[in-house]
mmCIF file of C-alpha atoms in Angstrom:
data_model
loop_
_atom_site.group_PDB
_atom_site.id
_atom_site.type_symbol
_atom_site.label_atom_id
_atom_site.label_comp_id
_atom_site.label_asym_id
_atom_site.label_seq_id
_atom_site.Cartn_x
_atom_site.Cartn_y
_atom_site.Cartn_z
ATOM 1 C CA UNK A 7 73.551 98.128 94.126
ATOM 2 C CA UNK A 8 72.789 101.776 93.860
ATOM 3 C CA UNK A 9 72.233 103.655 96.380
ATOM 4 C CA UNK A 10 70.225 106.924 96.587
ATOM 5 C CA UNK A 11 69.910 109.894 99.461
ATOM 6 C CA UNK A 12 66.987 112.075 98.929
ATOM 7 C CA UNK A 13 64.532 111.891 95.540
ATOM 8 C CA UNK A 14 66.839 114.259 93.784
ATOM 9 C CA UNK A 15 69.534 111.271 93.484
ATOM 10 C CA UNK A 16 67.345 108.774 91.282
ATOM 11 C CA UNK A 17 68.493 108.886 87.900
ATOM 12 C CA UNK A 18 65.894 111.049 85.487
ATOM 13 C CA UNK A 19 65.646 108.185 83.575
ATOM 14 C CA UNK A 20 64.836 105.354 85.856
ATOM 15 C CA UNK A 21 62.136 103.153 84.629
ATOM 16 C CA UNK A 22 59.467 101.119 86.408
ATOM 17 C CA UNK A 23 60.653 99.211 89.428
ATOM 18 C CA UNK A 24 59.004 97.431 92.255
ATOM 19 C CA UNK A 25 59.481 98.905 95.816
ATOM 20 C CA UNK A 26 58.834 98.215 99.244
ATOM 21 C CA UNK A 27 58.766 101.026 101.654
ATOM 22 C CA UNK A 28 60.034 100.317 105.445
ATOM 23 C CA UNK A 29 62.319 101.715 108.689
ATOM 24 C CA UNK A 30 63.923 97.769 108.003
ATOM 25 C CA UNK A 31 66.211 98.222 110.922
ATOM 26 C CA UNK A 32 67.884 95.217 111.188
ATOM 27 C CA UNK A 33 66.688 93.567 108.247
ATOM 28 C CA UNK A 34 65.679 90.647 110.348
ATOM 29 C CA UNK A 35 64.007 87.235 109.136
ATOM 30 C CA UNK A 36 60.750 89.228 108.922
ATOM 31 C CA UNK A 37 61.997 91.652 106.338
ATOM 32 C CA UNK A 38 63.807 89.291 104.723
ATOM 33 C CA UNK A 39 60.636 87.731 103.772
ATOM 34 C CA UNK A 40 59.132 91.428 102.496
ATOM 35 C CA UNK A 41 62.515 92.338 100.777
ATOM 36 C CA UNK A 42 63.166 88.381 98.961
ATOM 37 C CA UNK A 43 59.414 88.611 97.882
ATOM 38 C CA UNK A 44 60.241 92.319 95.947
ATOM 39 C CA UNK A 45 63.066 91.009 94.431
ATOM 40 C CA UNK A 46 61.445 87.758 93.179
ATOM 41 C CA UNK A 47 58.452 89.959 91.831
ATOM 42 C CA UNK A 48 61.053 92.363 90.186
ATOM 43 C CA UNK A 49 62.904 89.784 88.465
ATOM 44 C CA UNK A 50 59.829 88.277 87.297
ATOM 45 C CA UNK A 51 58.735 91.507 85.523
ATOM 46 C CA UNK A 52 61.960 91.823 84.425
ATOM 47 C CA UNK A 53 62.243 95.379 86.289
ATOM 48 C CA UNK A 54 64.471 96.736 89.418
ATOM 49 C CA UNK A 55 63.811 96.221 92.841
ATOM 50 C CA UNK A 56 63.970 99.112 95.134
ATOM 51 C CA UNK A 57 63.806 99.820 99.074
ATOM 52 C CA UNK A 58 63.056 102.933 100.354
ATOM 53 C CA UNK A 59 63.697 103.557 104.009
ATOM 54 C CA UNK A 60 63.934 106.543 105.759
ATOM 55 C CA UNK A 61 66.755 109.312 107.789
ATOM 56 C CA UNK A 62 66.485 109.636 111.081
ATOM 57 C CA UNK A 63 64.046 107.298 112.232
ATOM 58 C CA UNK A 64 60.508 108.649 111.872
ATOM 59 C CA UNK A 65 59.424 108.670 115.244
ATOM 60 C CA UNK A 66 62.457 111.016 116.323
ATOM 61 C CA UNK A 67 60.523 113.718 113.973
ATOM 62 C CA UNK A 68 56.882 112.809 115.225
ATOM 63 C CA UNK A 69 58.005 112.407 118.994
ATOM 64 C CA UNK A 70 61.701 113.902 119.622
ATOM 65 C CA UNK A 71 63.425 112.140 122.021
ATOM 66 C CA UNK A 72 61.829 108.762 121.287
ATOM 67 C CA UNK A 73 64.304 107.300 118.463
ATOM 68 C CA UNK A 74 64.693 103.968 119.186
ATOM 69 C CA UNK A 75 68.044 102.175 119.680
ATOM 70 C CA UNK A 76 69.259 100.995 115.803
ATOM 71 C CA UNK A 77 70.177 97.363 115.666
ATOM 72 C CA UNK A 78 71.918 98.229 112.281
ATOM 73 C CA UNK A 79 73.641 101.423 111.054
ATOM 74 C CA UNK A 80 72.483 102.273 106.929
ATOM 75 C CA UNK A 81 75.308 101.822 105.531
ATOM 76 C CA UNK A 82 74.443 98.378 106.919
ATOM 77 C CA UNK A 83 71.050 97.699 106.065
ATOM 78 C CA UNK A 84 72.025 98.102 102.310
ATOM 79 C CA UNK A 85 74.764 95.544 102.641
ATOM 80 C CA UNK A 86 72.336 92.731 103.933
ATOM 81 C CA UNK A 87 69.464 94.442 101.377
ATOM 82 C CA UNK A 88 72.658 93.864 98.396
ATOM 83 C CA UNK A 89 72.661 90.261 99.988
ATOM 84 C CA UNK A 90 69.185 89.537 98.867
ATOM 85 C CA UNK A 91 69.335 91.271 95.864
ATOM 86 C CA UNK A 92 68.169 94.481 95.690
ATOM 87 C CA UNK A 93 69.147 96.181 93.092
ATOM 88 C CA UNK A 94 69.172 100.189 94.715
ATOM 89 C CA UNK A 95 68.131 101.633 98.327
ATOM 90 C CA UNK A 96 66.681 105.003 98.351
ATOM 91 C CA UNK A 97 67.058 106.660 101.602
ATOM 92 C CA UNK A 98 64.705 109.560 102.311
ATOM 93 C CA UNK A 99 65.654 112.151 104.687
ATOM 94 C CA UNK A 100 62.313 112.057 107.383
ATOM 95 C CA UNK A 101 61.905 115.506 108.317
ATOM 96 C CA UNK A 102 59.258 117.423 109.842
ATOM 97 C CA UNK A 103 57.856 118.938 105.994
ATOM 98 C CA UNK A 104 58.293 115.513 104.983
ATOM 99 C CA UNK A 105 56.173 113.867 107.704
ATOM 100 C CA UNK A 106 53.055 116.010 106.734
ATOM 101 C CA UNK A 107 52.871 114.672 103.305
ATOM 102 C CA UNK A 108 49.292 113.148 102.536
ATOM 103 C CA UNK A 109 49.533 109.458 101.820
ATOM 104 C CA UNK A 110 48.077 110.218 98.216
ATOM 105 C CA UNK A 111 50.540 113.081 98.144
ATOM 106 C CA UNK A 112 53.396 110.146 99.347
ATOM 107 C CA UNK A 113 52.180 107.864 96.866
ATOM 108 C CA UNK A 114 52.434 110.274 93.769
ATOM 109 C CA UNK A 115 55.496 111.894 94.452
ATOM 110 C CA UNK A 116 57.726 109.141 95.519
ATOM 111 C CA UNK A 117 56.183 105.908 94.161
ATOM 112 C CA UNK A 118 54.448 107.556 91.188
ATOM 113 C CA UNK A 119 56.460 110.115 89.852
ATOM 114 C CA UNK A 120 60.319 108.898 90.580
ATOM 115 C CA UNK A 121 60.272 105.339 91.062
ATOM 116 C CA UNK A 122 57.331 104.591 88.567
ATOM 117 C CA UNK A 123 56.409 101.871 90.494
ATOM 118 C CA UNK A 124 54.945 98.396 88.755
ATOM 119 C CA UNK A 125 54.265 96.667 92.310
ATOM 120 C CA UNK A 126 54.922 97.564 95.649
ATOM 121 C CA UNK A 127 54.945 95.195 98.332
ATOM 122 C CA UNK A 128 54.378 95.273 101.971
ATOM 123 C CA UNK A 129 53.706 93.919 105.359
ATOM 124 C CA UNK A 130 50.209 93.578 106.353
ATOM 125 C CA UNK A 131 50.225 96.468 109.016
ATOM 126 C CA UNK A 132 52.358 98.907 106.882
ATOM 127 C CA UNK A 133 51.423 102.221 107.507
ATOM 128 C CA UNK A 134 52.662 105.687 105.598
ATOM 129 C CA UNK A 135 52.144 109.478 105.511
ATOM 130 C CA UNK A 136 50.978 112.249 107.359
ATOM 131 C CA UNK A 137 50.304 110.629 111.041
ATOM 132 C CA UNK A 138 50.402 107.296 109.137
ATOM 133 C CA UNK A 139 46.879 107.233 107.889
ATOM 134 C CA UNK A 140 47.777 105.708 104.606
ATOM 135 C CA UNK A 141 47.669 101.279 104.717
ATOM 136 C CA UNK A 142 47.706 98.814 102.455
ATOM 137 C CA UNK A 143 44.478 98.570 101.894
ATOM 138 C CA UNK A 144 44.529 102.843 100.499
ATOM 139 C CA UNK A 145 47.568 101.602 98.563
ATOM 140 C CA UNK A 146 45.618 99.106 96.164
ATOM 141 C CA UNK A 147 42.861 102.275 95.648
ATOM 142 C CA UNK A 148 46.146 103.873 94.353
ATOM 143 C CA UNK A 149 47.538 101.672 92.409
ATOM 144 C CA UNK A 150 44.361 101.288 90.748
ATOM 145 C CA UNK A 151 44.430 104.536 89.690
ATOM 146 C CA UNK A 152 48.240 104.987 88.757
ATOM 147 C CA UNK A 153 48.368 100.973 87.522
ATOM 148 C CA UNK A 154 50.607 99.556 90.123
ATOM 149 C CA UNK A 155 50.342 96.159 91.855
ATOM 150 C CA UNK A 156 50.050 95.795 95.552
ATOM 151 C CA UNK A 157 51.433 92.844 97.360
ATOM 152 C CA UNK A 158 50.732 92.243 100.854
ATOM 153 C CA UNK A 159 53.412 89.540 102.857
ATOM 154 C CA UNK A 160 52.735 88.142 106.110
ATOM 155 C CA UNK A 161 56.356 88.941 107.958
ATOM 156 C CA UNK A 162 55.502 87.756 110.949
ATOM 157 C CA UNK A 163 57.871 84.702 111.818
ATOM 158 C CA UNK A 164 58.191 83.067 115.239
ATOM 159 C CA UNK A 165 59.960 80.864 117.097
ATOM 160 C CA UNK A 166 61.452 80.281 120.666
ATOM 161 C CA UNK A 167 62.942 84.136 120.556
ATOM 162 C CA UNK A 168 60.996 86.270 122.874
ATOM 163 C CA UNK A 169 58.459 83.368 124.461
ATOM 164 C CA UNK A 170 56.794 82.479 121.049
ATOM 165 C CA UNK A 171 56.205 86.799 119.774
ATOM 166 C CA UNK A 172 56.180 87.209 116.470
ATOM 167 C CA UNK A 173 59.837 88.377 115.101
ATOM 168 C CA UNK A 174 59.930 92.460 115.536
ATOM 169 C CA UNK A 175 62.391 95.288 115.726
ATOM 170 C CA UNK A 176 61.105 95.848 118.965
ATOM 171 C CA UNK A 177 61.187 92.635 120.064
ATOM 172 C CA UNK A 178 64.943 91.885 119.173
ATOM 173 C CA UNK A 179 65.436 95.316 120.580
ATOM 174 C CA UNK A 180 64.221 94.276 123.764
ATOM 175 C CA UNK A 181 66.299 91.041 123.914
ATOM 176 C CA UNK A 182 69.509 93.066 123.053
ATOM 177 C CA UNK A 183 68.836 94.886 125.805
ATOM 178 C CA UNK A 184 68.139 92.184 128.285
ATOM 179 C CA UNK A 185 71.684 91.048 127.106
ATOM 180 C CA UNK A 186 69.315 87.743 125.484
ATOM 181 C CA UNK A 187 72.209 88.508 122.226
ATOM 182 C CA UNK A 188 71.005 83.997 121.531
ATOM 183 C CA UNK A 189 67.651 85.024 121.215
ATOM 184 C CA UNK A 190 68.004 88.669 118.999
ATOM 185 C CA UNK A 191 70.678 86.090 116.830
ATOM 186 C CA UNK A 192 66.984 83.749 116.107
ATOM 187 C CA UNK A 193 65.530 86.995 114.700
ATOM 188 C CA UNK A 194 67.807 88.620 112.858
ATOM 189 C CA UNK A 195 69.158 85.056 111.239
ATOM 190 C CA UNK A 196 72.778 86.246 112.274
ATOM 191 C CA UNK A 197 74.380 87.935 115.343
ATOM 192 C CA UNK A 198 73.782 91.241 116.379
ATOM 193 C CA UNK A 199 76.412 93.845 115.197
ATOM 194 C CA UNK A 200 77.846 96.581 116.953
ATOM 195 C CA UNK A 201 79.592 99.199 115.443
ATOM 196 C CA UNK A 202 82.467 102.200 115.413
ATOM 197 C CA UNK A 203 85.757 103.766 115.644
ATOM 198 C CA UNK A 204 88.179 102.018 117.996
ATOM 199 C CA UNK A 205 89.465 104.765 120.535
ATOM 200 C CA UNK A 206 91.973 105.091 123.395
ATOM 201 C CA UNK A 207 90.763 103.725 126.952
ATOM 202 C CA UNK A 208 92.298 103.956 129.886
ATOM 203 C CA UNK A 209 94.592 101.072 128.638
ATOM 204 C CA UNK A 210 94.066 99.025 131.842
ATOM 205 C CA UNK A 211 93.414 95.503 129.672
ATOM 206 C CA UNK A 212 96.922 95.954 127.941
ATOM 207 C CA UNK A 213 98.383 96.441 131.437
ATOM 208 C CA UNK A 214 96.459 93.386 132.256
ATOM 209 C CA UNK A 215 97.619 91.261 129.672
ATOM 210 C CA UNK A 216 93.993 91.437 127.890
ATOM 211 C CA UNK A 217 94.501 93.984 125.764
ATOM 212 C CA UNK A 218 90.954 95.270 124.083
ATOM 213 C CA UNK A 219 89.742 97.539 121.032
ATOM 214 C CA UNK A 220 87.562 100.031 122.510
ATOM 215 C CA UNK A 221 84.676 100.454 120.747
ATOM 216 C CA UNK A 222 83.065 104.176 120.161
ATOM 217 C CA UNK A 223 80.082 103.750 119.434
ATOM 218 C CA UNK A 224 77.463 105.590 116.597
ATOM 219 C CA UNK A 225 74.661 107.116 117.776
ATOM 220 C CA UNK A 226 71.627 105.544 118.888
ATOM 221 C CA UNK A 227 73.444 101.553 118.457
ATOM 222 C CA UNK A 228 71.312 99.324 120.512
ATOM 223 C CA UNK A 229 74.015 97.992 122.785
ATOM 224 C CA UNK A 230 73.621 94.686 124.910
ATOM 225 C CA UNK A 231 72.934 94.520 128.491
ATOM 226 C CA UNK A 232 76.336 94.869 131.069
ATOM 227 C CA UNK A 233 78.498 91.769 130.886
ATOM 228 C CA UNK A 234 80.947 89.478 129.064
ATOM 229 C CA UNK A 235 79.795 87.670 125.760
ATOM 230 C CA UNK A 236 81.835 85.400 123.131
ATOM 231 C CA UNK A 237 82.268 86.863 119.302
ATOM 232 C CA UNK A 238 83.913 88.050 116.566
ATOM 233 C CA UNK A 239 86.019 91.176 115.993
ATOM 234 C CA UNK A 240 85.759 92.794 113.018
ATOM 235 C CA UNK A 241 88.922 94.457 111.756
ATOM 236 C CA UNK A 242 90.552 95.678 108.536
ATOM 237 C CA UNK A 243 89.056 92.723 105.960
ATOM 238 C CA UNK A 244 89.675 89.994 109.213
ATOM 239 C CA UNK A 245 87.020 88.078 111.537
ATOM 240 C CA UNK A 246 89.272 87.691 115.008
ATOM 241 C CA UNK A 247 87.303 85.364 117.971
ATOM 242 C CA UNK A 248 86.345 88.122 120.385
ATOM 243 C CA UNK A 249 86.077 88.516 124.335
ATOM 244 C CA UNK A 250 84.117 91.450 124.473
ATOM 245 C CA UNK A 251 83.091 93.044 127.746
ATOM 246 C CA UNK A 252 79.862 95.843 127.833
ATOM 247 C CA UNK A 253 79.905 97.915 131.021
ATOM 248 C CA UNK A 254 81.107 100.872 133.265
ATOM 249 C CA UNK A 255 84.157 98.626 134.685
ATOM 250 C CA UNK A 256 83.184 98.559 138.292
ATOM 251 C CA UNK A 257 86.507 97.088 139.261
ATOM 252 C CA UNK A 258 87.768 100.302 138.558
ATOM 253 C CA UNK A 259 84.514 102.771 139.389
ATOM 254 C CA UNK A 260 84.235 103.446 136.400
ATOM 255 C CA UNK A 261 81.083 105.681 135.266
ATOM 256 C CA UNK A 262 81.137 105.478 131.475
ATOM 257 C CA UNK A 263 79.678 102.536 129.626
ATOM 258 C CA UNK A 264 81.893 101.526 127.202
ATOM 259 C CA UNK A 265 82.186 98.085 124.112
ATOM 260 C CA UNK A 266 85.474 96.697 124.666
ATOM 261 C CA UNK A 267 86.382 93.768 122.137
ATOM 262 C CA UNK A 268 89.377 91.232 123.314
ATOM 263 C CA UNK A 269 90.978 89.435 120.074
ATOM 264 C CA UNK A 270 91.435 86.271 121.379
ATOM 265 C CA UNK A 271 95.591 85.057 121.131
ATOM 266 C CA UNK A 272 96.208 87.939 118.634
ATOM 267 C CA UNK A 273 99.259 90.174 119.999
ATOM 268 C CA UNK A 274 100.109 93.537 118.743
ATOM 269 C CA UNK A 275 97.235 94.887 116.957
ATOM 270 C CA UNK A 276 96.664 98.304 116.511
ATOM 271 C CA UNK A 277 93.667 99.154 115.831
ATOM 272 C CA UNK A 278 92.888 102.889 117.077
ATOM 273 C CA UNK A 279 90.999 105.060 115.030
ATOM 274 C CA UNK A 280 89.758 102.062 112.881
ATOM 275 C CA UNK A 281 86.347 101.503 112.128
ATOM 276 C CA UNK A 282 85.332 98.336 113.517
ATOM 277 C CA UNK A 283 82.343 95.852 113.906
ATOM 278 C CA UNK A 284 82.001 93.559 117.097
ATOM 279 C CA UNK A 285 79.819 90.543 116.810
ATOM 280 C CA UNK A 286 77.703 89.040 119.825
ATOM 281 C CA UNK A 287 77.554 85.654 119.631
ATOM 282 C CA UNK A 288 76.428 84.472 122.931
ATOM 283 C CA UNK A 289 76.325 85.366 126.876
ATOM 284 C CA UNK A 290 78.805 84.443 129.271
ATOM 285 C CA UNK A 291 78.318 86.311 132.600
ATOM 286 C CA UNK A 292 76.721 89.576 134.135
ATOM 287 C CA UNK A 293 79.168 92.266 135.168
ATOM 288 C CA UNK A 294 80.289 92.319 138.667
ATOM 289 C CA UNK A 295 83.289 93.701 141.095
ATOM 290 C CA UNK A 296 85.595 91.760 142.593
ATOM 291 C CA UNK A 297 87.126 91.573 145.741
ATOM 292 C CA UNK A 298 90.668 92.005 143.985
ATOM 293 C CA UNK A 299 92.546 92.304 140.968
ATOM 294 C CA UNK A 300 94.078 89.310 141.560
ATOM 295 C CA UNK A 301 90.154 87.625 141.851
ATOM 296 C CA UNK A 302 89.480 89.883 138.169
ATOM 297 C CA UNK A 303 92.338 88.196 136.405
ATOM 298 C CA UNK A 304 90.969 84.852 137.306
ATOM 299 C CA UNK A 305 88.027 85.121 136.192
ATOM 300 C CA UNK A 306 88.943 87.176 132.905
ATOM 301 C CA UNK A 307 91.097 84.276 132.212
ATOM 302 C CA UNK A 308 88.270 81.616 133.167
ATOM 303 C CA UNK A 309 85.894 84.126 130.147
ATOM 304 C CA UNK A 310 88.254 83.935 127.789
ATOM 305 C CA UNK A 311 88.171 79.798 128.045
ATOM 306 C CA UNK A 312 84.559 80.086 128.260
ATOM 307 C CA UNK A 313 84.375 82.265 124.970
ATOM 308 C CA UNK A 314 87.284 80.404 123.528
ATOM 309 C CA UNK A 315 84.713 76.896 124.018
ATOM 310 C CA UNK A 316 81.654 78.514 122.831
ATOM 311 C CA UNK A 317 83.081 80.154 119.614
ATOM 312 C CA UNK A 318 84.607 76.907 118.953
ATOM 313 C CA UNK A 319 81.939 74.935 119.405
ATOM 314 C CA UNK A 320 80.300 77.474 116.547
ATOM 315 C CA UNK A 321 82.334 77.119 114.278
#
């Protein structure tokens, strides 16, 4: 899959391709719909399939201060966009010039004149350009004119996730952040990642006999609520079963919230200054203090049975 940062990157002589236009964080079973439907329509007129997305999120240019927490990382949308077969990702850098483009000014210079669109297809409340007055309905007008195809594909899937809402960003935002990692795994049709660059802690879990990869995040990851969850580590090519504790370690007064990922029975990796990926699979407990460290080894001991069971039980 190719993959393209800023206009100037498509090759001069790319042909017509159908696109779909979209933030896509998360590429959950919602998008997968939009994105699977642009690939089928490519295929069938024998043409490329292309995503555009967009550098920081949009509303950190319109509102600054208000970008919302990422469930995925780029580099990770376009692996699960490869997935379904998309054939190049064209990430546009969102800036504050870029924001006041006209929607008939987006349409021509990014669908028209560099990706020569054939058919473009979209959710039912897409929305584009300058204070996203462009919708689907303007885009047909255009593609009349510049003979391009619009499809419109309801995204909106549901299920017990959320009390019944409609699959969202927001939505499996929100559960990620109530720690509801069972409910965000419905949406996204696999469990929420967590990313970034395994760093020196105070070492207190190796002195403890739990010895744990601690996680730096990137900027803006949506990170699950405080506690102790069961999933995977992932670690030079290798999936490792995971205790992974979120939190400020109050055992310790700790202020800073940290991922720390626990490879179940492994002894003696070294992992620091790695770029990692931590799984969350499913919620074990809240965080909490204990009355000593004695009482904390207990229970860490009790978790990692508990996550030992449920990732078992998974697989």
């Amino acid at each position: 899959m190719q993959r393209w940062r800023g206009l100037e990157d498509i090759p001069q002589d790319w042909g017509r391709s159908v696109v779909t236009i979209g933030s896509y964080d998360g590429v959950h079973r919602g998008h997968q719909l939009i994105i699977s439907h642009a690939v089928e329509r490519a295929r069938a007129l024998g043409v490329p399939s292309v995503v555009v997305t967009f550098d920081p999120h949009p509303s950190e240019v319109v509102r600054p201060g208000s970008h919302p927490p990422l469930l995925a990382p780029h580099h990770r949308r376009a692996e699960l966009m490869a997935d379904l077969g998309v054939d190049a990702v064209l990430i546009l850098p969102f800036t504050t010039e870029f924001s006041k483009l006209s929607p008939a000014d987006f349409v021509a210079k990014v669908l028209v004149d560099k990706l020569h669109a054939k058919a473009v297809v979209e959710g039912p409340n897409f929305r584009f350009g300058h204070k996203a007055a462009g919708n689907v309905a303007f885009l047909a007008e255009q593609g009349e004119t510049y003979d391009f195809e619009v499809e419109v594909v309801d995204l909106y899937v549901s299920g017990a996730a959320g009390g019944g809402d409609p699959f969202s960003s927001t939505l499996t935002r929100r559960l990620v952040t109530a720690g509801d990692v069972e409910g965000a795994r419905e949406i996204l049709g696999r469990p929420h990642r967590v990313e970034g660059v395994v760093v020196r802690g105070a070492q207190r879990g190796r002195e403890l006999g739990f010895p744990t990869a601690n996680v730096e995040t990137l900027p803006h990851t949506a990170i699950p609520a405080d506690g102790v969850y069961a999933g995977y580590l992932h670690a030079q090519g290798e999936v490792m079963p995971a205790a992974i504790s979120v939190g400020t370690n109050p055992q310790f007064d700790g202020t800073e919230r940290t991922v720390e990922a626990y490879a179940i029975d492994r002894v003696g990796l070294d992992l620091y200054g790695l770029h990692v990926a931590v799984d969350f699979l499913a919620y074990v407990r809240g965080q909490a203090k204990f009355e000593s460290l004695e009482a904390l080894l207990e229970q860490m001991a009790v978790d990692v049975k508990r996550c030992r069971e449920l990732i078992a039980a998974e697989e």
